[in-house]
Tab-separated table of C-alpha atoms and ligand atoms in Angstrom:
chain	number	residue	atom	x	y	z
Y	1	UNK	CA	116.697	66.020	107.754
Y	2	UNK	CA	115.419	63.167	109.929
Y	3	UNK	CA	115.322	60.971	106.875
Y	4	UNK	CA	118.916	61.825	105.971
Y	5	UNK	CA	119.981	61.052	109.537
Y	6	UNK	CA	118.229	57.694	109.425
Y	7	UNK	CA	120.023	56.785	106.176
Y	8	UNK	CA	123.346	57.954	107.604
Y	9	UNK	CA	122.751	55.924	110.756
Y	10	UNK	CA	122.182	52.749	108.747
Y	11	UNK	CA	125.291	53.305	106.650
Y	12	UNK	CA	127.445	53.844	109.734
Y	13	UNK	CA	126.028	50.752	111.402
Y	14	UNK	CA	126.877	48.507	108.455
Y	15	UNK	CA	130.384	49.950	108.004
Y	16	UNK	CA	131.020	49.469	111.726
Y	17	UNK	CA	129.737	45.892	111.569
Y	18	UNK	CA	132.517	45.242	109.009
Y	19	UNK	CA	135.081	46.633	111.483
Y	20	UNK	CA	135.503	50.092	109.896
Y	21	UNK	CA	136.238	53.029	112.221
Y	22	UNK	CA	135.255	56.603	111.564
Y	23	UNK	CA	137.866	59.185	110.653
Y	24	UNK	CA	137.545	62.933	110.079
Y	25	UNK	CA	139.821	65.215	108.092
Y	26	UNK	CA	139.885	69.020	107.642
Y	27	UNK	CA	137.456	70.728	105.276
Y	28	UNK	CA	140.329	72.277	103.352
Y	29	UNK	CA	143.807	71.063	102.523
Y	30	UNK	CA	146.860	72.295	100.645
Y	31	UNK	CA	145.905	72.423	96.994
Y	32	UNK	CA	148.869	70.231	96.142
Y	33	UNK	CA	147.305	67.236	97.868
Y	34	UNK	CA	144.667	67.093	95.178
Y	35	UNK	CA	146.701	68.187	92.174
Y	36	UNK	CA	149.251	65.423	92.564
Y	37	UNK	CA	147.233	62.533	91.296
Y	38	UNK	CA	143.515	63.167	91.345
Y	39	UNK	CA	143.517	64.131	87.697
Y	40	UNK	CA	142.559	67.103	85.574
Y	41	UNK	CA	138.821	66.582	85.927
Y	42	UNK	CA	138.942	67.192	89.640
Y	43	UNK	CA	141.356	70.125	89.376
Y	44	UNK	CA	139.027	72.038	87.094
Y	45	UNK	CA	136.201	71.472	89.560
Y	46	UNK	CA	137.976	72.619	92.698
Y	47	UNK	CA	137.305	75.582	94.965
Y	48	UNK	CA	140.799	77.038	95.306
Y	49	UNK	CA	141.840	80.024	97.398
Y	50	UNK	CA	144.828	81.644	99.070
Y	51	UNK	CA	145.080	82.188	102.810
Y	52	UNK	CA	146.581	85.325	104.379
Y	53	UNK	CA	150.100	83.933	104.000
Y	54	UNK	CA	149.569	83.313	100.333
Y	55	UNK	CA	149.357	79.523	100.593
Y	56	UNK	CA	147.245	77.723	98.005
Y	57	UNK	CA	144.394	75.831	99.625
Y	58	UNK	CA	141.398	73.925	98.323
Y	59	UNK	CA	138.073	72.833	99.743
Y	60	UNK	CA	138.164	69.048	99.629
Y	61	UNK	CA	136.525	67.664	96.462
Y	62	UNK	CA	136.762	64.107	97.823
Y	63	UNK	CA	138.242	62.310	100.831
Y	64	UNK	CA	140.508	59.545	99.586
Y	65	UNK	CA	143.542	61.832	99.267
Y	66	UNK	CA	142.941	63.496	102.686
Y	67	UNK	CA	142.470	60.123	104.396
Y	68	UNK	CA	145.680	58.820	102.813
Y	69	UNK	CA	147.524	61.980	103.898
Y	70	UNK	CA	146.265	61.320	107.418
Y	71	UNK	CA	147.366	57.697	107.122
Y	72	UNK	CA	150.885	58.712	106.062
Y	73	UNK	CA	151.171	61.330	108.819
Y	74	UNK	CA	149.701	59.380	111.668
Y	75	UNK	CA	148.951	55.727	111.056
Y	76	UNK	CA	151.503	54.279	108.660
Y	77	UNK	CA	153.116	52.088	111.322
Y	78	UNK	CA	149.841	50.648	112.612
Y	79	UNK	CA	149.141	46.951	111.930
Y	80	UNK	CA	147.486	46.417	108.568
Y	81	UNK	CA	144.954	46.311	107.184
Y	82	UNK	CA	143.367	49.524	108.453
Y	83	UNK	CA	139.663	50.009	107.946
Y	84	UNK	CA	138.407	53.607	107.905
Y	85	UNK	CA	135.090	55.186	107.013
Y	86	UNK	CA	133.972	58.804	106.719
Y	87	UNK	CA	130.826	60.800	106.209
Y	88	UNK	CA	131.659	64.302	105.070
Y	89	UNK	CA	130.781	67.221	102.827
Y	90	UNK	CA	132.732	67.781	99.616
Y	91	UNK	CA	132.912	70.774	97.299
Y	92	UNK	CA	133.151	70.878	93.533
Y	93	UNK	CA	132.664	73.783	91.186
Y	94	UNK	CA	130.167	72.080	88.888
Y	95	UNK	CA	127.088	73.317	87.101
Y	96	UNK	CA	124.387	72.684	89.720
Y	97	UNK	CA	121.520	70.492	88.571
Y	98	UNK	CA	119.462	67.655	89.948
Y	99	UNK	CA	121.835	65.259	91.716
Y	100	UNK	CA	124.848	67.511	91.129
Y	101	UNK	CA	125.607	70.120	93.743
Y	102	UNK	CA	128.526	72.354	94.622
Y	103	UNK	CA	128.428	71.082	98.160
Y	104	UNK	CA	127.456	67.440	98.544
Y	105	UNK	CA	128.019	64.589	100.957
Y	106	UNK	CA	129.957	61.399	100.597
Y	107	UNK	CA	129.890	58.280	102.709
Y	108	UNK	CA	133.033	56.358	101.963
Y	109	UNK	CA	135.508	53.766	103.162
Y	110	UNK	CA	139.210	53.057	102.681
Y	111	UNK	CA	140.668	49.614	103.302
Y	112	UNK	CA	144.386	50.264	103.599
Y	113	UNK	CA	147.283	47.859	103.221
Y	114	UNK	CA	146.199	44.952	101.025
Y	115	UNK	CA	146.597	44.289	97.330
Y	116	UNK	CA	144.705	41.014	97.451
Y	117	UNK	CA	141.478	40.523	95.512
Y	118	UNK	CA	140.000	39.766	98.937
Y	119	UNK	CA	140.272	43.468	99.843
Y	120	UNK	CA	138.437	44.459	96.663
Y	121	UNK	CA	135.841	41.805	97.444
Y	122	UNK	CA	135.295	43.151	100.952
Y	123	UNK	CA	134.701	46.761	99.918
Y	124	UNK	CA	132.439	45.730	97.041
Y	125	UNK	CA	130.416	43.512	99.387
Y	126	UNK	CA	130.213	46.421	101.835
Y	127	UNK	CA	129.047	48.933	99.201
Y	128	UNK	CA	126.518	46.412	97.903
Y	129	UNK	CA	125.201	45.746	101.410
Y	130	UNK	CA	124.847	49.452	102.261
Y	131	UNK	CA	122.975	50.309	99.067
Y	132	UNK	CA	120.698	47.293	99.455
Y	133	UNK	CA	120.024	48.025	103.090
Y	134	UNK	CA	118.827	51.565	102.408
Y	135	UNK	CA	116.629	50.249	99.594
Y	136	UNK	CA	118.332	51.609	96.470
Y	137	UNK	CA	117.625	49.664	93.282
Y	138	UNK	CA	120.941	49.607	91.552
Y	139	UNK	CA	123.252	47.752	89.235
Y	140	UNK	CA	126.903	47.096	90.024
Y	141	UNK	CA	129.574	47.175	87.327
Y	142	UNK	CA	133.126	46.058	87.906
Y	143	UNK	CA	136.135	46.777	85.735
Y	144	UNK	CA	139.909	46.921	85.984
Y	145	UNK	CA	141.858	50.008	84.911
Y	146	UNK	CA	145.124	48.072	85.023
Y	147	UNK	CA	144.132	46.271	81.832
Y	148	UNK	CA	143.540	49.425	79.789
Y	149	UNK	CA	146.560	51.131	81.383
Y	150	UNK	CA	148.683	48.141	80.336
Y	151	UNK	CA	147.403	48.413	76.786
Y	152	UNK	CA	148.169	52.149	76.816
Y	153	UNK	CA	151.759	51.760	78.090
Y	154	UNK	CA	153.315	52.572	74.697
Y	155	UNK	CA	151.778	56.084	74.666
Y	156	UNK	CA	153.144	57.180	78.061
Y	157	UNK	CA	151.411	57.922	81.357
Y	158	UNK	CA	150.156	61.462	80.717
Y	159	UNK	CA	148.551	60.621	77.417
Y	160	UNK	CA	147.139	57.437	78.919
Y	161	UNK	CA	145.512	59.508	81.660
Y	162	UNK	CA	143.920	61.746	79.078
Y	163	UNK	CA	142.624	58.691	77.211
Y	164	UNK	CA	141.207	57.282	80.464
Y	165	UNK	CA	139.428	60.560	81.111
Y	166	UNK	CA	137.815	60.549	77.678
Y	167	UNK	CA	136.721	56.962	78.234
Y	168	UNK	CA	135.268	57.906	81.632
Y	169	UNK	CA	133.268	60.721	80.081
Y	170	UNK	CA	131.925	58.334	77.451
Y	171	UNK	CA	133.248	60.740	74.818
Y	172	UNK	CA	133.929	58.313	71.949
Y	173	UNK	CA	134.354	61.037	69.317
Y	174	UNK	CA	136.761	62.934	71.510
Y	175	UNK	CA	138.683	59.717	72.061
Y	176	UNK	CA	138.792	58.976	68.347
Y	177	UNK	CA	140.165	62.396	67.498
Y	178	UNK	CA	142.642	62.408	70.381
Y	179	UNK	CA	144.022	59.018	69.316
Y	180	UNK	CA	144.396	60.379	65.789
Y	181	UNK	CA	146.077	63.523	67.124
Y	182	UNK	CA	148.708	61.570	69.036
Y	183	UNK	CA	149.118	59.221	66.062
Y	184	UNK	CA	148.178	55.974	67.723
Y	185	UNK	CA	148.495	53.155	65.205
Y	186	UNK	CA	145.408	51.376	63.929
Y	187	UNK	CA	146.107	48.134	65.737
Y	188	UNK	CA	146.279	49.802	69.155
Y	189	UNK	CA	143.295	52.009	68.359
Y	190	UNK	CA	141.200	48.936	67.485
Y	191	UNK	CA	142.299	47.178	70.637
Y	192	UNK	CA	141.349	50.178	72.799
Y	193	UNK	CA	137.888	50.352	71.275
Y	194	UNK	CA	137.353	46.583	71.484
Y	195	UNK	CA	138.430	46.479	75.114
Y	196	UNK	CA	136.175	49.279	76.239
Y	197	UNK	CA	133.168	47.643	74.607
Y	198	UNK	CA	133.591	44.497	76.687
Y	199	UNK	CA	130.691	44.200	79.066
Y	200	UNK	CA	128.844	41.177	80.398
Y	201	UNK	CA	129.505	38.102	82.498
Y	202	UNK	CA	132.880	36.417	83.074
Y	203	UNK	CA	133.070	35.418	79.417
Y	204	UNK	CA	134.322	38.947	78.663
Y	205	UNK	CA	137.561	37.986	80.397
Y	206	UNK	CA	138.105	35.307	77.742
Y	207	UNK	CA	137.427	37.886	75.037
Y	208	UNK	CA	139.823	40.339	76.653
Y	209	UNK	CA	142.542	37.670	76.646
Y	210	UNK	CA	142.274	37.663	72.842
Y	211	UNK	CA	143.008	41.384	72.800
Y	212	UNK	CA	145.715	41.750	75.397
Y	213	UNK	CA	148.323	39.625	77.086
Y	214	UNK	CA	147.658	40.337	80.753
Y	215	UNK	CA	147.252	38.400	83.989
Y	216	UNK	CA	143.507	38.326	84.625
Y	217	UNK	CA	143.853	36.165	87.744
Y	218	UNK	CA	142.894	38.950	90.155
Y	219	UNK	CA	139.690	39.791	88.317
Y	220	UNK	CA	138.852	36.097	87.918
Y	221	UNK	CA	139.296	35.331	91.614
Y	222	UNK	CA	137.283	38.398	92.591
Y	223	UNK	CA	134.436	37.509	90.236
Y	224	UNK	CA	134.320	33.930	91.534
Y	225	UNK	CA	134.218	35.021	95.169
Y	226	UNK	CA	131.486	37.602	94.557
Y	227	UNK	CA	129.371	34.988	92.746
Y	228	UNK	CA	129.901	32.587	95.668
Y	229	UNK	CA	128.556	35.102	98.178
Y	230	UNK	CA	125.641	36.128	95.982
Y	231	UNK	CA	126.671	39.631	94.868
Y	232	UNK	CA	125.116	40.449	91.520
Y	233	UNK	CA	127.342	42.335	89.063
Y	234	UNK	CA	128.308	42.896	85.453
Y	235	UNK	CA	131.905	43.086	84.294
Y	236	UNK	CA	132.601	46.241	82.306
Y	237	UNK	CA	136.137	46.686	81.027
Y	238	UNK	CA	135.216	50.138	79.753
Y	239	UNK	CA	135.017	51.664	83.249
Y	240	UNK	CA	137.798	54.221	83.562
Y	241	UNK	CA	136.850	56.395	86.590
Y	242	UNK	CA	137.446	60.133	86.639
Y	243	UNK	CA	140.177	60.133	89.280
Y	244	UNK	CA	143.691	59.307	88.136
Y	245	UNK	CA	144.912	57.373	91.142
Y	246	UNK	CA	143.156	54.058	90.522
Y	247	UNK	CA	145.451	51.180	89.657
Y	248	UNK	CA	143.438	47.965	89.472
Y	249	UNK	CA	139.860	46.902	90.124
Y	250	UNK	CA	137.308	49.719	89.828
Y	251	UNK	CA	133.559	49.651	90.256
Y	252	UNK	CA	130.511	51.842	89.948
Y	253	UNK	CA	126.885	51.525	91.061
Y	254	UNK	CA	124.048	53.069	89.108
Y	255	UNK	CA	120.673	53.641	90.707
Y	256	UNK	CA	117.366	53.272	88.923
Y	257	UNK	CA	115.200	56.334	88.620
Y	258	UNK	CA	117.827	59.048	88.898
Y	259	UNK	CA	118.220	60.054	85.252
Y	260	UNK	CA	121.593	61.403	84.148
Y	261	UNK	CA	123.188	61.629	87.607
Y	262	UNK	CA	122.585	57.992	88.362
Y	263	UNK	CA	126.023	57.000	89.598
Y	264	UNK	CA	125.581	56.607	93.344
Y	265	UNK	CA	128.873	54.936	94.176
Y	266	UNK	CA	132.342	54.749	92.712
Y	267	UNK	CA	135.457	53.058	93.954
Y	268	UNK	CA	138.438	50.858	93.333
Y	269	UNK	CA	141.998	50.070	94.272
Y	270	UNK	CA	144.739	52.681	94.274
Y	271	UNK	CA	148.148	53.567	95.643
Y	272	UNK	CA	148.528	57.103	97.040
Y	273	UNK	CA	150.588	56.568	100.178
Y	274	UNK	CA	153.980	56.614	98.447
Y	275	UNK	CA	153.008	59.775	96.586
Y	276	UNK	CA	152.493	61.497	99.937
Y	277	UNK	CA	155.857	60.359	101.314
Y	278	UNK	CA	154.711	57.149	103.004
Y	279	UNK	CA	155.514	53.504	102.294
Y	280	UNK	CA	153.986	51.879	99.217
Y	281	UNK	CA	150.565	50.822	100.525
Y	282	UNK	CA	148.025	49.310	98.182
Y	283	UNK	CA	144.531	50.309	99.215
Y	284	UNK	CA	140.976	50.093	98.056
Y	285	UNK	CA	137.846	52.072	98.814
Y	286	UNK	CA	134.665	53.674	97.582
Y	287	UNK	CA	132.597	56.807	97.957
Y	288	UNK	CA	128.824	56.782	97.956
Y	289	UNK	CA	127.075	59.953	96.773
Y	290	UNK	CA	124.908	60.465	99.807
Y	291	UNK	CA	122.569	63.088	98.303
Y	292	UNK	CA	121.828	60.893	95.314
Y	293	UNK	CA	121.176	57.905	97.561
Y	294	UNK	CA	118.719	59.981	99.587
Y	295	UNK	CA	116.938	60.798	96.346
Y	296	UNK	CA	116.816	57.168	95.181
Y	297	UNK	CA	116.220	55.157	98.316
Y	298	UNK	CA	113.103	54.054	100.099
Y	299	UNK	CA	114.036	54.742	103.727
Y	300	UNK	CA	111.446	56.670	105.704
Y	301	UNK	CA	112.272	58.522	108.875
Y	302	UNK	CA	110.793	56.758	111.877
Y	303	UNK	CA	108.040	58.886	113.440
Y	304	UNK	CA	109.322	60.178	116.714
Y	305	UNK	CA	106.447	60.578	119.121
Y	306	UNK	CA	106.400	63.757	121.152
Y	307	UNK	CA	104.767	64.302	124.504
Y	308	UNK	CA	103.575	67.849	125.223
Y	309	UNK	CA	103.652	68.764	128.892
Y	310	UNK	CA	100.877	71.276	129.375
Y	311	UNK	CA	100.339	73.202	132.604
Y	312	UNK	CA	98.220	75.790	134.334
Y	313	UNK	CA	99.771	79.149	135.091
Y	314	UNK	CA	101.957	78.999	138.159
Y	315	UNK	CA	102.862	75.321	137.655
Y	316	UNK	CA	105.729	75.937	135.232
Y	317	UNK	CA	108.358	74.392	137.465
Y	318	UNK	CA	106.186	71.276	137.824
Y	319	UNK	CA	105.971	71.127	134.032
Y	320	UNK	CA	109.760	71.416	133.706
Y	321	UNK	CA	110.180	68.696	136.354
Y	322	UNK	CA	107.752	66.247	134.714
Y	323	UNK	CA	109.251	66.925	131.274
Y	324	UNK	CA	112.717	66.184	132.533
Y	325	UNK	CA	111.476	62.942	134.131
Y	326	UNK	CA	110.000	61.907	130.787
Y	327	UNK	CA	113.259	62.684	128.968
Y	328	UNK	CA	115.206	60.581	131.465
Y	329	UNK	CA	112.971	57.684	130.467
Y	330	UNK	CA	113.718	58.223	126.793
Y	331	UNK	CA	110.635	60.208	125.755
Y	332	UNK	CA	110.779	63.416	123.750
Y	333	UNK	CA	108.995	65.945	125.933
Y	334	UNK	CA	108.326	69.612	125.230
Y	335	UNK	CA	107.086	72.324	127.580
Y	336	UNK	CA	105.441	75.670	126.923
Y	337	UNK	CA	107.943	78.510	126.653
Y	338	UNK	CA	105.480	81.082	125.288
Y	339	UNK	CA	103.531	81.742	128.479
Y	340	UNK	CA	100.346	80.530	126.773
Y	341	UNK	CA	97.145	79.596	128.556
Y	342	UNK	CA	96.116	75.956	128.813
Y	343	UNK	CA	93.790	76.032	125.833
Y	344	UNK	CA	96.409	77.530	123.541
Y	345	UNK	CA	99.029	75.079	124.796
Y	346	UNK	CA	96.666	72.217	123.938
Y	347	UNK	CA	95.971	73.461	120.451
Y	348	UNK	CA	99.695	73.951	119.788
Y	349	UNK	CA	100.329	70.387	121.021
Y	350	UNK	CA	97.889	69.102	118.387
Y	351	UNK	CA	99.342	71.338	115.681
Y	352	UNK	CA	102.860	70.049	116.171
Y	353	UNK	CA	101.639	66.461	116.032
Y	354	UNK	CA	102.213	65.446	119.656
Y	355	UNK	CA	100.663	62.086	120.382
Y	356	UNK	CA	99.986	62.777	124.059
Y	357	UNK	CA	99.500	65.812	126.266
Y	358	UNK	CA	100.393	65.418	129.911
Y	359	UNK	CA	98.257	67.980	131.734
Y	360	UNK	CA	99.215	69.451	135.075
Y	361	UNK	CA	96.430	71.211	136.936
Y	362	UNK	CA	96.424	72.423	140.566
Y	363	UNK	CA	94.282	69.501	141.795
Y	364	UNK	CA	96.389	66.852	140.085
Y	365	UNK	CA	99.652	68.318	141.303
Y	366	UNK	CA	98.387	68.462	144.886
Y	367	UNK	CA	97.501	64.756	144.848
Y	368	UNK	CA	100.651	63.676	142.954
Y	369	UNK	CA	98.688	62.815	139.833
Y	370	UNK	CA	98.645	63.870	136.176
Y	371	UNK	CA	96.071	63.851	133.409
Y	372	UNK	CA	97.065	62.224	130.116
Y	373	UNK	CA	95.198	63.036	126.965
Y	374	UNK	CA	95.670	60.928	123.853
Y	375	UNK	CA	95.469	63.591	121.174
Y	376	UNK	CA	94.606	61.058	118.473
Y	377	UNK	CA	91.612	59.484	120.249
Y	378	UNK	CA	90.841	62.424	122.572
Y	379	UNK	CA	90.644	59.960	125.496
Y	380	UNK	CA	91.748	61.332	128.818
Y	381	UNK	CA	92.754	59.518	132.002
Y	382	UNK	CA	94.042	60.688	135.354
Y	383	UNK	CA	96.787	58.566	136.918
Y	384	UNK	CA	99.385	58.701	139.665
Y	385	UNK	CA	102.602	60.291	138.411
Y	386	UNK	CA	104.505	56.971	138.664
Y	387	UNK	CA	102.043	55.303	136.302
Y	388	UNK	CA	102.609	57.922	133.636
Y	389	UNK	CA	105.304	55.956	131.834
Y	390	UNK	CA	103.413	52.718	131.480
Y	391	UNK	CA	100.518	54.519	129.816
Y	392	UNK	CA	102.689	56.499	127.415
Y	393	UNK	CA	104.606	53.440	126.138
S	1	ATP	P1	130.000	61.947	88.266
S	1	ATP	O1	130.512	61.172	87.099
S	1	ATP	O2	128.539	61.767	88.514
S	1	ATP	O3	130.455	63.378	88.276
S	1	ATP	P2	132.293	61.289	89.829
S	1	ATP	O4	132.971	60.228	89.064
S	1	ATP	O5	132.779	62.687	89.735
S	1	ATP	O6	130.718	61.268	89.529
S	1	ATP	P3	133.297	60.399	92.393
S	1	ATP	O7	134.385	61.380	92.411
S	1	ATP	O8	133.615	58.967	92.241
S	1	ATP	O9	132.189	60.844	91.354
S	1	ATP	O10	132.401	60.568	93.723
S	1	ATP	C1	131.652	59.498	94.282
S	1	ATP	C2	130.173	59.782	94.242
S	1	ATP	O11	129.884	61.080	94.714
S	1	ATP	C3	129.566	59.744	92.854
S	1	ATP	O12	129.255	58.436	92.483
S	1	ATP	C4	128.318	60.579	93.018
S	1	ATP	O13	127.241	59.794	93.496
S	1	ATP	C5	128.711	61.570	94.068
S	1	ATP	N1	128.957	62.900	93.482
S	1	ATP	C6	130.034	63.308	92.766
S	1	ATP	N2	129.936	64.611	92.434
S	1	ATP	C7	128.749	65.049	92.961
S	1	ATP	C8	128.065	66.308	92.986
S	1	ATP	N3	128.571	67.399	92.404
S	1	ATP	N4	126.857	66.386	93.618
S	1	ATP	C9	126.332	65.290	94.227
S	1	ATP	N5	126.929	64.087	94.244
S	1	ATP	C10	128.127	63.953	93.629
S	2	MG	MG1	132.212	64.369	88.611
């Protein structure tokens, strides 16, 4: 748990250094919030239940929709852009396996109010920085769902969503047979398959221009800026993302050494505000799979040194007093609460890995002194109480 806290602390610190402020939303929401646009994949995976009044509720499977609901209800008139981050548990009815749990944690951000490539750049730089800082070895792939969606316009939005989902799953056979089922002509079919194969450096944009007439300016500007600031990435026009609400740039990070569940971060630009009754508000964000990051990263919890305050019988209040003095100075101090004798207190101090024992005996207490034993070296010194802190440093 200490390790998880350390990782969380680093993530928060970086997000805050970019000007993001923490938000919290309820653990469950009206089901409708998630069925409106999140897409079939998520709906199948949701924990849904009725409350006593028969309302349909769901445990949150993700936080973008809840944060945007909160934005519409409470913050839509605030000056833009708004920068929010969250760290929260999510619930999905999935088959549990390594890296895939029914309750898992996400660390995510939403940058609300800009449609510029600069907003996409900022959140990608932030995700990249967080993953690097916690020592995950990963690759970053950037795509743009607007391009494929544009190509799919002739088949209508619902069918396009289904196609996007099949692409996201990497189910090429399923895609092939679905396209046949809805009688997509050969030309469009070929274009879809060519587009989703495009992966590499910026030259794929030139190749994509051969396939589809689309304004690639946004993706070009974003790529150039990210190169300028030294973010390493691959363009992948086959990224579709499982959630339906993405509109433009999308990105995913894959960690080394995690096997099948290697996607540690997913994000992109979307528009949900108008769907929830607010003004049209282009936004962009990402969610990091916290549990997977903990699995893949190299952060170690800092050893917290503990001081055991050990006392003779009858000196318990002295022990409580000295311990509280130590805590005021920032030490972690523990006292005996088992009524043990001195010898047993000392052996417990060693067992729990305390670095020092501060020993209070009748003679020491009378003369305002304490004994300090270094439990690693077994050295013991007797000092005036005021000198205690300088020795324990
Ligand atoms: P996957 O394709 O692995 O199911 P996803 O596309 O469903 O991921 P998102 O909805 O984008 O994932 O969630 C963001 C991140 O949350 C993912 O990149 C992943 O690291 C993590 N995540 C998603 N589902 C789970 C889960 N069941 N258990 C643990 N982590 C998860
Ligand atoms: Mg999933």
